Short mmCIF file of C-alpha atoms in Angstrom, two decimals:
data_model
loop_
_atom_site.label_atom_id
_atom_site.label_comp_id
_atom_site.label_asym_id
_atom_site.label_seq_id
_atom_site.Cartn_x
_atom_site.Cartn_y
_atom_site.Cartn_z
CA MET A 85 0.03 -0.04 -0.02
CA ASN A 86 1.35 3.44 -0.94
CA TYR A 87 1.44 6.02 1.89
CA SER A 88 3.29 8.65 -0.15
CA PHE A 89 0.16 10.89 0.20
CA LEU A 90 1.23 11.50 3.84
CA GLU A 91 4.51 12.87 2.84
CA SER A 92 2.76 15.66 0.78
CA GLU A 93 -0.27 16.31 2.91
CA MET A 94 1.61 16.66 6.17
CA ILE A 95 4.02 19.33 5.02
CA GLY A 96 2.98 22.71 6.17
CA LYS A 97 0.39 21.42 8.62
CA THR A 98 0.55 22.82 12.30
CA VAL A 99 -0.46 21.82 15.69
CA ASP A 100 -0.64 23.91 18.83
CA LYS A 101 2.42 24.14 21.06
CA PRO A 102 1.86 21.93 24.09
CA VAL A 103 0.32 23.88 27.03
CA SER A 104 3.06 22.54 29.35
CA GLY A 105 5.76 24.23 27.13
CA THR A 106 7.51 20.88 26.81
CA LEU A 107 8.83 20.44 23.24
CA SER A 108 10.10 16.87 23.46
CA GLY A 109 8.88 13.38 23.86
CA HIS A 110 5.12 12.52 24.05
CA ALA A 111 3.97 16.06 24.54
CA ALA A 112 5.22 17.27 21.13
CA GLY A 113 4.79 13.90 19.36
CA GLU A 114 1.14 13.14 20.27
CA PRO A 115 -0.58 16.08 18.35
CA PHE A 116 1.23 15.07 15.10
CA ASP A 117 0.39 11.42 15.75
CA LYS A 118 -3.29 12.42 16.01
CA LEU A 119 -2.86 14.55 12.83
CA VAL A 120 -1.51 11.66 10.88
CA ASN A 121 -4.30 9.56 12.19
CA SER A 122 -6.96 12.02 11.09
CA ILE A 123 -5.52 12.24 7.60
CA ILE A 124 -5.53 8.39 7.14
CA ARG A 125 -9.01 8.16 8.69
CA GLU A 126 -10.36 10.73 6.30
CA ARG A 127 -9.29 8.52 3.37
CA TYR A 128 -10.21 5.16 4.97
CA PRO A 129 -12.89 6.10 7.50
CA TYR A 130 -14.24 2.57 8.04
CA SER A 131 -10.93 0.69 8.38
CA THR A 132 -8.79 2.98 10.48
CA TYR A 133 -8.35 2.41 14.21
CA ARG A 134 -6.13 3.25 17.14
CA GLN A 135 -4.84 -0.02 18.50
CA PHE A 136 -7.20 0.13 21.53
CA GLU A 137 -10.11 0.98 19.38
CA TYR A 138 -9.49 -2.05 17.35
CA LEU A 139 -9.41 -4.25 20.38
CA ASN A 140 -12.60 -2.76 21.72
CA LYS A 141 -14.35 -3.40 18.46
CA LEU A 142 -12.97 -6.85 18.08
CA PHE A 143 -14.08 -7.94 21.58
CA SER A 144 -17.46 -5.92 21.26
CA ASP A 145 -18.24 -7.70 18.06
CA ASN A 146 -17.62 -11.10 19.64
CA SER A 147 -19.31 -10.71 22.93
CA GLY A 148 -19.61 -14.48 23.46
CA ALA A 149 -15.92 -14.91 23.68
CA ARG A 150 -15.09 -14.19 27.41
CA SER A 151 -11.90 -16.00 28.31
CA TYR A 152 -8.42 -14.89 27.42
CA THR A 153 -7.98 -17.94 25.17
CA ALA A 154 -11.37 -17.35 23.36
CA ARG A 155 -10.58 -13.58 22.89
CA THR A 156 -7.02 -14.25 21.67
CA ALA A 157 -8.41 -16.68 19.01
CA LEU A 158 -10.42 -13.84 17.50
CA PHE A 159 -7.33 -12.33 15.89
CA PRO A 160 -6.71 -13.24 12.23
CA ASN A 161 -3.46 -15.03 13.20
CA PRO A 162 -1.22 -15.69 16.13
CA THR A 163 1.38 -13.05 15.08
CA LEU A 164 -1.16 -10.20 15.17
CA ALA A 165 -2.53 -11.55 18.54
CA PHE A 166 1.04 -11.29 19.88
CA LEU A 167 1.60 -7.78 18.50
CA LEU A 168 -1.89 -6.24 19.18
CA ASN A 169 -3.23 -8.02 22.26
CA ARG A 170 -3.03 -6.74 25.85
CA GLY A 171 -1.84 -8.84 28.78
CA LYS A 172 -3.96 -11.78 30.08
CA SER A 173 -5.30 -9.98 33.21
CA ALA A 174 -6.32 -6.89 31.16
CA VAL A 175 -8.07 -9.05 28.38
CA GLU A 176 -9.92 -11.09 30.93
CA LYS A 177 -11.11 -8.01 32.78
CA TRP A 178 -12.31 -6.31 29.60
CA SER A 179 -15.99 -5.66 29.28
CA LEU A 180 -18.38 -3.01 27.66
CA SER A 181 -18.24 -1.19 30.87
CA ASN A 182 -14.36 -1.57 31.05
CA LEU A 183 -13.21 -0.62 27.66
CA PHE A 184 -9.47 -0.36 26.78
CA GLU A 185 -7.91 3.04 26.65
CA GLU A 186 -4.84 4.16 24.73
CA LYS A 187 -1.37 3.11 26.23
CA GLN A 188 1.84 4.67 25.35
CA ASN A 189 3.53 1.32 25.08
CA ASP A 190 1.09 -0.10 22.47
CA THR A 191 2.86 -1.76 19.66
CA THR A 192 1.46 0.59 17.17
CA ASP A 193 -0.39 3.96 16.93
CA ILE A 194 -2.64 3.19 14.07
CA VAL A 195 -4.17 0.00 12.73
CA LEU A 196 -5.40 0.19 9.07
CA ILE A 197 -7.16 -2.86 7.78
CA LYS A 198 -7.50 -3.30 4.07
CA ASP A 199 -9.87 -5.71 2.44
CA ASP A 200 -10.75 -7.21 5.93
CA SER A 201 -7.50 -9.18 5.75
CA ILE A 202 -4.26 -7.08 5.41
CA PHE A 203 -3.23 -5.15 8.52
CA HIS A 204 -1.09 -2.03 8.29
CA LEU A 205 0.56 -1.26 11.58
CA ILE A 206 1.45 2.45 11.47
CA ASP A 207 3.74 4.12 14.10
CA VAL A 208 4.38 7.86 14.08
CA LYS A 209 7.74 9.29 15.13
CA THR A 210 8.52 13.03 15.39
CA ARG A 211 11.67 15.13 15.36
CA ASN A 212 12.52 18.66 16.16
CA ILE A 213 14.76 19.62 13.33
CA ASP A 214 16.18 22.55 15.28
CA LYS A 215 17.74 20.18 17.77
CA LYS A 216 20.21 17.30 17.24
CA ALA A 217 19.15 14.13 18.97
CA GLN A 218 19.97 10.51 18.87
CA PRO A 219 17.65 8.22 16.90
CA PRO A 220 14.51 7.31 18.82
CA ASN A 221 13.49 3.98 20.24
CA ILE A 222 11.50 2.18 17.63
CA ILE A 223 10.66 -1.31 18.90
CA SER A 224 12.25 -3.91 21.19
CA ALA A 225 14.77 -6.06 19.18
CA TYR A 226 13.55 -9.04 21.45
CA LYS A 227 9.88 -8.31 20.53
CA LEU A 228 10.83 -8.23 16.89
CA ALA A 229 12.61 -11.52 17.26
CA GLN A 230 9.56 -13.02 19.00
CA MET A 231 7.36 -11.69 16.11
CA CYS A 232 9.61 -13.37 13.50
CA ALA A 233 9.36 -16.68 15.31
CA TYR A 234 5.54 -16.46 15.31
CA MET A 235 5.55 -15.75 11.60
CA ILE A 236 7.76 -18.62 10.83
CA ASP A 237 6.10 -21.14 13.12
CA ASN A 238 2.69 -20.23 11.77
CA ASP A 239 3.65 -19.73 8.19
CA ASP A 240 2.18 -16.31 8.60
CA PHE A 241 3.61 -14.04 5.94
CA ASN A 242 2.16 -11.15 3.96
CA THR A 243 -0.87 -10.59 6.23
CA PHE A 244 0.52 -7.43 7.81
CA ASP A 245 3.21 -4.87 7.45
CA ILE A 246 4.85 -2.35 9.83
CA ILE A 247 4.96 1.26 8.64
CA TYR A 248 6.87 4.13 10.16
CA VAL A 249 5.97 7.80 9.58
CA GLU A 250 8.50 10.39 10.39
CA VAL A 251 7.18 13.87 11.04
CA ASP A 252 9.91 16.65 11.07
CA TRP A 253 8.83 19.87 12.75
CA LYS A 254 9.98 23.24 14.00
CA VAL A 255 8.46 25.97 16.24
CA ASP A 256 6.49 28.56 14.32
CA ARG A 257 5.22 31.17 16.77
CA GLN A 258 2.61 29.50 18.87
CA TYR A 259 2.54 26.39 16.67
CA LEU A 260 4.60 23.43 15.75
CA LYS A 261 4.94 23.24 12.02
CA CYS A 262 5.68 20.11 9.91
CA THR A 263 8.44 20.77 7.54
CA ASN A 264 8.90 17.33 6.12
CA ALA A 265 7.35 13.81 6.39
CA VAL A 266 8.80 10.51 5.23
CA VAL A 267 7.25 6.97 5.19
CA ARG A 268 9.30 3.70 5.48
CA GLU A 269 8.45 -0.01 5.82
CA MET A 270 10.28 -2.18 8.33
CA PHE A 271 10.24 -5.26 6.02
CA LYS A 272 12.03 -3.36 3.33
CA ALA A 273 14.88 -2.62 5.59
CA ASP A 274 17.91 -4.93 5.46
CA PRO A 275 17.83 -6.51 8.90
CA ALA A 276 21.74 -6.28 9.17
CA THR A 277 21.34 -2.38 9.05
CA LEU A 278 19.18 -2.14 12.09
CA TYR A 279 21.03 -0.81 15.22
CA ILE A 280 20.22 -2.63 18.48
CA ASN A 281 20.98 -0.48 21.51
CA TRP A 282 21.72 -3.07 24.26
CA ALA A 283 22.08 -0.47 26.79
CA ALA A 284 18.58 0.99 26.21
CA ALA A 285 16.40 -2.31 26.82
CA LEU A 286 17.37 -3.76 23.54
CA GLN A 287 15.65 -1.09 21.58
CA ILE A 288 16.13 -0.79 17.82
CA GLN A 289 16.82 2.82 17.10
CA PHE A 290 16.81 4.84 13.86
CA HIS A 291 15.62 7.97 12.29
CA VAL A 292 12.81 6.87 9.96
CA CYS A 293 14.32 8.95 7.16
CA ASP A 294 17.50 6.96 7.30
CA LEU A 295 15.86 3.53 7.26
CA ASP A 296 17.20 1.36 4.37
CA GLN A 297 14.55 0.28 1.89
CA SER A 298 16.46 -2.20 -0.26
CA TYR A 299 15.00 -5.41 1.06
CA SER A 300 12.21 -7.62 -0.30
CA GLY A 301 10.41 -10.69 0.91
CA GLN A 302 8.94 -11.11 4.39
CA LYS A 303 9.89 -14.77 4.86
CA ASN A 304 13.59 -14.22 4.14
CA TRP A 305 13.43 -11.04 6.30
CA CYS A 306 12.37 -13.04 9.35
CA TYR A 307 15.13 -15.61 8.89
CA ASP A 308 17.77 -12.89 8.22
CA TYR A 309 16.64 -10.77 11.11
CA LEU A 310 16.80 -13.70 13.59
CA ARG A 311 20.28 -14.65 12.25
CA TYR A 312 21.43 -10.98 12.85
CA PHE A 313 19.67 -10.98 16.29
CA VAL A 314 21.24 -14.25 17.44
CA LYS A 315 24.70 -13.22 16.29
CA SER A 316 24.32 -9.95 18.00
CA THR A 317 23.30 -11.61 21.27
CA TYR A 318 26.32 -14.00 21.31
CA LYS A 319 28.63 -11.05 20.50
CA ARG A 320 27.05 -9.17 23.29
CA THR A 321 27.39 -12.01 25.68
CA VAL A 322 31.11 -12.33 24.89
CA LYS A 323 31.69 -8.64 25.46
CA MET A 324 29.79 -8.70 28.80
CA LYS A 325 31.65 -11.75 30.03
CA LYS A 326 35.00 -10.17 29.20
CA GLN A 327 34.13 -6.76 30.64
CA PHE A 328 32.04 -7.61 33.67
CA ALA A 329 32.80 -11.27 34.70
CA GLU A 330 36.46 -12.10 33.94
CA PRO A 331 38.04 -9.30 35.95
CA PHE A 332 36.32 -10.64 39.13
CA GLU A 333 36.42 -14.40 38.47
CA LYS A 334 39.61 -14.82 40.68
CA TYR A 335 37.66 -13.74 43.69
CA VAL A 336 34.94 -16.31 43.20
CA ARG A 337 36.52 -19.03 41.34
CA ASN A 338 35.83 -21.54 44.20
CA ASP A 339 32.28 -20.48 44.60
CA ASP A 340 30.13 -23.52 43.55
CA SER A 341 27.03 -21.40 43.05
CA ILE A 342 28.38 -19.84 39.81
#
């Protein structure tokens, strides 16, 4: 699906400066996230949801499913259940009088469903172009590895994609103004180019505009990503052992508990 319309429609759009005066993080990003959502929803009004809205609709439309297992089985496939579902306790407690609300740690900002079968998981990232900043946290490398395992185990390919939208902005009087927008797809990025920040909870980090788009083929992507992740894990293990364990082994070498 082509999301290039976002790149043109977002440029020049403005949102109000946060009342708090904070121009970083969630306070600055949320208004643009909602703006991207409204543009997509205007084009696809009956198939665009926030993640929590999708869950509420899925469970509401299937009120007979009341257990965690039954509600999890409502998802089109196990991979989407893993990515979109809430925890067991939250799912079991869900009811029409106890609907889900938005959470910052949801996997995705926007869920767009095309032809009742293809899920586009859209995440919005924002950047103040007047300040230099390290690439943002995108997604847990471990969570991505788990996703790939689900896809391979269930032969679940080409039923969803992961889209990232970067909104670059600058302050314009009492507004934040979008100066540029880019759209990139995770499965088009060569897995070997993804940077895993092990010191930041295994977060994959990148500026969306810098994301490689040379790759094709979801199945091979999953295998290549897992190969990269496993190699990175062993490399990190060796480094941690050498830096944090070996210098102190002489003090505990006779300790049978190690």
